Amino acid sequence: MGTVTLGVSIAVPEPYGSLLQERRAGFGDPAAYGIPTHVTLVPPTEVAEERLPEIEAHLAGVAADHQPFPVRLKGTGTFRPLSPVVYVKVQEGVSLCHRLQHQIRDETGPLVRELQFPYHPHVTVAHGISEEGMDRAFEELAGYEAAWTCRSFALYEQGPDGVWRKLYDYMFGSGRPVSAVPTQCGSPIDTPTIKTVPSA
């Protein structure tokens, strides 16, 4: 078996996900339609394909240990000049995102990894584009707000085409997969396979 590139994130639900994805594309980000709108928990991580069942069981156990929590997005921020990123801020739900990502990356688990930068939950709306495009994103979404109840997180795999596709959702309180978030406008995201995974 070979390796796969995985990521774990909280999907931004509709209609907010598609709106921010379309805005990201409008700012000139060519990756917009290959990346569903999300709050990262674990960034792109290369793992041996044979470890997938272990990873799936680990994620199910983490999800089973959590309950739904409110998330609110409000305003914009940027990581410039350290990193060419403009994002929408996570205003509510920050501490629980921190707890989730810490448990998922636990040193005893299959997704342990060091981060390049300290963890900071956010929703990217521009990455690696022109300064003008990033300035537009920062200014035009400065008044943006959205709120929802987060009930799950998801495991994604990056395909050879660079597109991120959802493998499974993990429902808080049970760890079992739930129905997929609808495909965002313009995204070539496949419908995920749903299978039973063990809960904690």
C-alpha positions as CSV (number, residue, x, y, z in Angstrom):
1,M,0.0,0.0,0.0
2,G,1.0,3.6,-0.6
3,T,0.3,6.8,1.2
4,V,-2.7,9.2,1.3
5,T,-3.0,12.8,2.3
6,L,-5.7,13.4,4.9
7,G,-7.1,16.4,6.7
8,V,-9.7,16.8,9.4
9,S,-12.0,19.8,9.6
10,I,-15.3,21.2,10.6
11,A,-17.4,21.8,7.5
12,V,-19.1,25.3,7.2
13,P,-22.7,24.4,6.5
14,E,-25.0,25.7,3.8
15,P,-25.8,28.4,2.8
16,Y,-22.6,29.8,4.3
17,G,-20.2,27.3,2.8
18,S,-21.1,27.9,-0.8
19,L,-21.3,31.7,-0.3
20,L,-17.7,31.9,1.1
21,Q,-16.5,29.4,-1.5
22,E,-17.9,31.6,-4.3
23,R,-16.4,34.7,-2.7
24,R,-13.0,33.0,-2.4
25,A,-13.1,32.2,-6.1
26,G,-14.2,35.7,-6.9
27,F,-11.1,37.1,-5.2
28,G,-9.0,35.1,-7.6
29,D,-8.1,32.0,-5.6
30,P,-7.8,29.1,-8.1
31,A,-8.0,26.5,-5.3
32,A,-11.4,27.7,-4.1
33,Y,-13.6,25.0,-5.8
34,G,-11.3,22.2,-4.8
35,I,-11.5,23.0,-1.1
36,P,-14.8,22.9,0.7
37,T,-15.2,25.8,3.2
38,H,-14.0,24.6,6.6
39,V,-12.4,25.2,9.9
40,T,-9.2,23.1,10.0
41,L,-8.6,20.7,12.9
42,V,-5.7,18.8,11.4
43,P,-3.9,20.3,8.3
44,P,-2.8,18.1,5.3
45,T,-1.0,15.1,6.7
46,E,0.5,12.2,4.7
47,V,-0.1,8.8,6.3
48,A,0.3,5.2,5.2
49,E,-2.9,4.0,3.6
50,E,-2.9,0.9,5.7
51,R,-3.5,3.0,8.8
52,L,-6.9,4.3,7.6
53,P,-9.0,1.9,9.7
54,E,-7.0,2.9,12.8
55,I,-7.4,6.6,12.0
56,E,-11.2,6.2,11.4
57,A,-11.6,4.4,14.8
58,H,-9.6,7.1,16.5
59,L,-11.7,9.9,15.0
60,A,-14.9,8.1,16.0
61,G,-13.7,7.9,19.6
62,V,-12.8,11.6,19.7
63,A,-16.3,12.5,18.2
64,A,-18.0,10.3,20.8
65,D,-16.3,12.3,23.6
66,H,-17.8,15.6,22.4
67,Q,-21.2,17.3,22.3
68,P,-22.6,19.8,19.7
69,F,-21.5,23.4,20.3
70,P,-22.2,26.8,18.9
71,V,-19.9,28.3,16.3
72,R,-20.0,31.9,15.2
73,L,-17.9,33.6,12.4
74,K,-17.5,37.3,12.5
75,G,-15.1,39.7,10.7
76,T,-11.8,39.1,8.9
77,G,-8.1,38.6,9.9
78,T,-4.9,37.8,8.2
79,F,-1.7,35.9,8.8
80,R,0.3,38.2,6.6
81,P,3.3,38.7,6.4
82,L,4.1,35.3,8.0
83,S,1.7,33.5,5.6
84,P,-0.3,34.8,2.6
85,V,-3.7,34.1,4.1
86,V,-6.9,36.1,4.7
87,Y,-9.6,34.5,6.8
88,V,-12.9,34.9,8.5
89,K,-12.5,34.8,12.2
90,V,-14.0,32.2,14.5
91,Q,-15.5,34.3,17.3
92,E,-17.4,31.6,19.2
93,G,-16.4,27.9,19.5
94,V,-12.6,28.7,19.7
95,S,-11.9,26.7,22.9
96,L,-13.8,23.7,21.7
97,C,-12.0,23.7,18.3
98,H,-8.7,23.8,20.3
99,R,-9.8,20.8,22.4
100,L,-10.9,18.8,19.4
101,Q,-7.7,19.3,17.4
102,H,-5.6,18.6,20.5
103,Q,-7.3,15.2,21.0
104,I,-7.2,14.3,17.3
105,R,-3.4,15.0,17.3
106,D,-2.8,13.3,20.6
107,E,0.7,11.8,20.8
108,T,-0.7,8.4,21.5
109,G,-2.9,8.4,18.4
110,P,-2.4,7.8,14.7
111,L,-2.6,11.4,13.6
112,V,0.2,12.9,15.8
113,R,2.1,15.7,14.1
114,E,3.8,19.0,14.8
115,L,2.2,22.2,13.5
116,Q,4.1,24.7,11.5
117,F,2.3,27.5,13.3
118,P,0.4,27.6,16.6
119,Y,-3.2,26.4,16.1
120,H,-5.7,29.2,15.3
121,P,-9.2,28.2,14.2
122,H,-10.3,30.2,11.1
123,V,-12.0,30.0,7.7
124,T,-9.6,30.7,4.8
125,V,-11.1,33.0,2.1
126,A,-7.9,33.8,0.2
127,H,-4.6,32.0,0.1
128,G,-1.5,32.8,-2.0
129,I,-3.1,35.2,-4.4
130,S,-2.2,38.8,-5.3
131,E,-2.0,41.4,-2.5
132,E,-4.8,43.2,-4.2
133,G,-7.0,40.1,-4.1
134,M,-6.2,39.5,-0.4
135,D,-6.9,43.2,0.4
136,R,-10.3,42.8,-1.3
137,A,-11.1,39.7,0.7
138,F,-10.1,41.4,4.0
139,E,-12.2,44.5,3.3
140,E,-15.2,43.0,1.6
141,L,-15.9,40.3,4.2
142,A,-15.0,42.5,7.2
143,G,-18.7,42.7,8.1
144,Y,-19.5,39.0,7.5
145,E,-21.3,37.0,10.2
146,A,-22.6,33.5,10.3
147,A,-23.6,31.1,13.2
148,W,-24.7,27.5,13.5
149,T,-24.5,24.5,15.8
150,C,-21.6,22.3,15.0
151,R,-22.6,18.6,15.4
152,S,-19.7,16.8,13.7
153,F,-16.3,17.0,12.0
154,A,-15.1,15.3,8.9
155,L,-12.2,13.3,7.4
156,Y,-11.1,14.4,4.0
157,E,-8.6,13.0,1.4
158,Q,-6.8,15.0,-1.2
159,G,-6.9,13.4,-4.6
160,P,-4.2,13.4,-7.3
161,D,-6.1,16.3,-8.9
162,G,-5.6,18.4,-5.7
163,V,-9.3,18.3,-4.8
164,W,-10.3,17.5,-1.3
165,R,-13.1,14.9,-1.0
166,K,-14.9,14.0,2.2
167,L,-14.5,10.4,3.3
168,Y,-16.7,10.4,6.5
169,D,-18.5,12.7,8.9
170,Y,-18.3,11.9,12.6
171,M,-21.3,12.8,14.7
172,F,-20.6,14.2,18.2
173,G,-21.8,12.0,21.0
174,S,-21.8,8.8,19.0
175,G,-18.8,8.9,16.6
176,R,-20.9,7.4,13.9
177,P,-21.0,8.8,10.3
178,V,-23.8,11.1,9.3
179,S,-25.1,12.2,6.0
180,A,-22.8,14.4,3.9
181,V,-23.0,18.1,3.8
182,P,-24.4,19.0,0.4
183,T,-21.8,19.6,-2.3
184,Q,-20.9,23.3,-2.4
185,C,-21.6,25.2,-5.6
186,G,-19.0,24.5,-8.2
187,S,-17.1,21.9,-6.1
188,P,-16.2,18.6,-7.8
189,I,-16.6,16.9,-4.4
190,D,-17.7,13.3,-4.5
191,T,-20.5,12.0,-2.4
192,P,-18.7,10.2,0.5
193,T,-19.0,6.5,1.2
194,I,-20.9,5.9,4.4
195,K,-19.9,2.9,6.5
196,T,-20.2,1.9,10.1
197,V,-17.2,2.7,12.3
198,P,-16.8,1.8,15.9
199,S,-17.7,4.4,18.5
200,A,-15.8,4.8,21.8
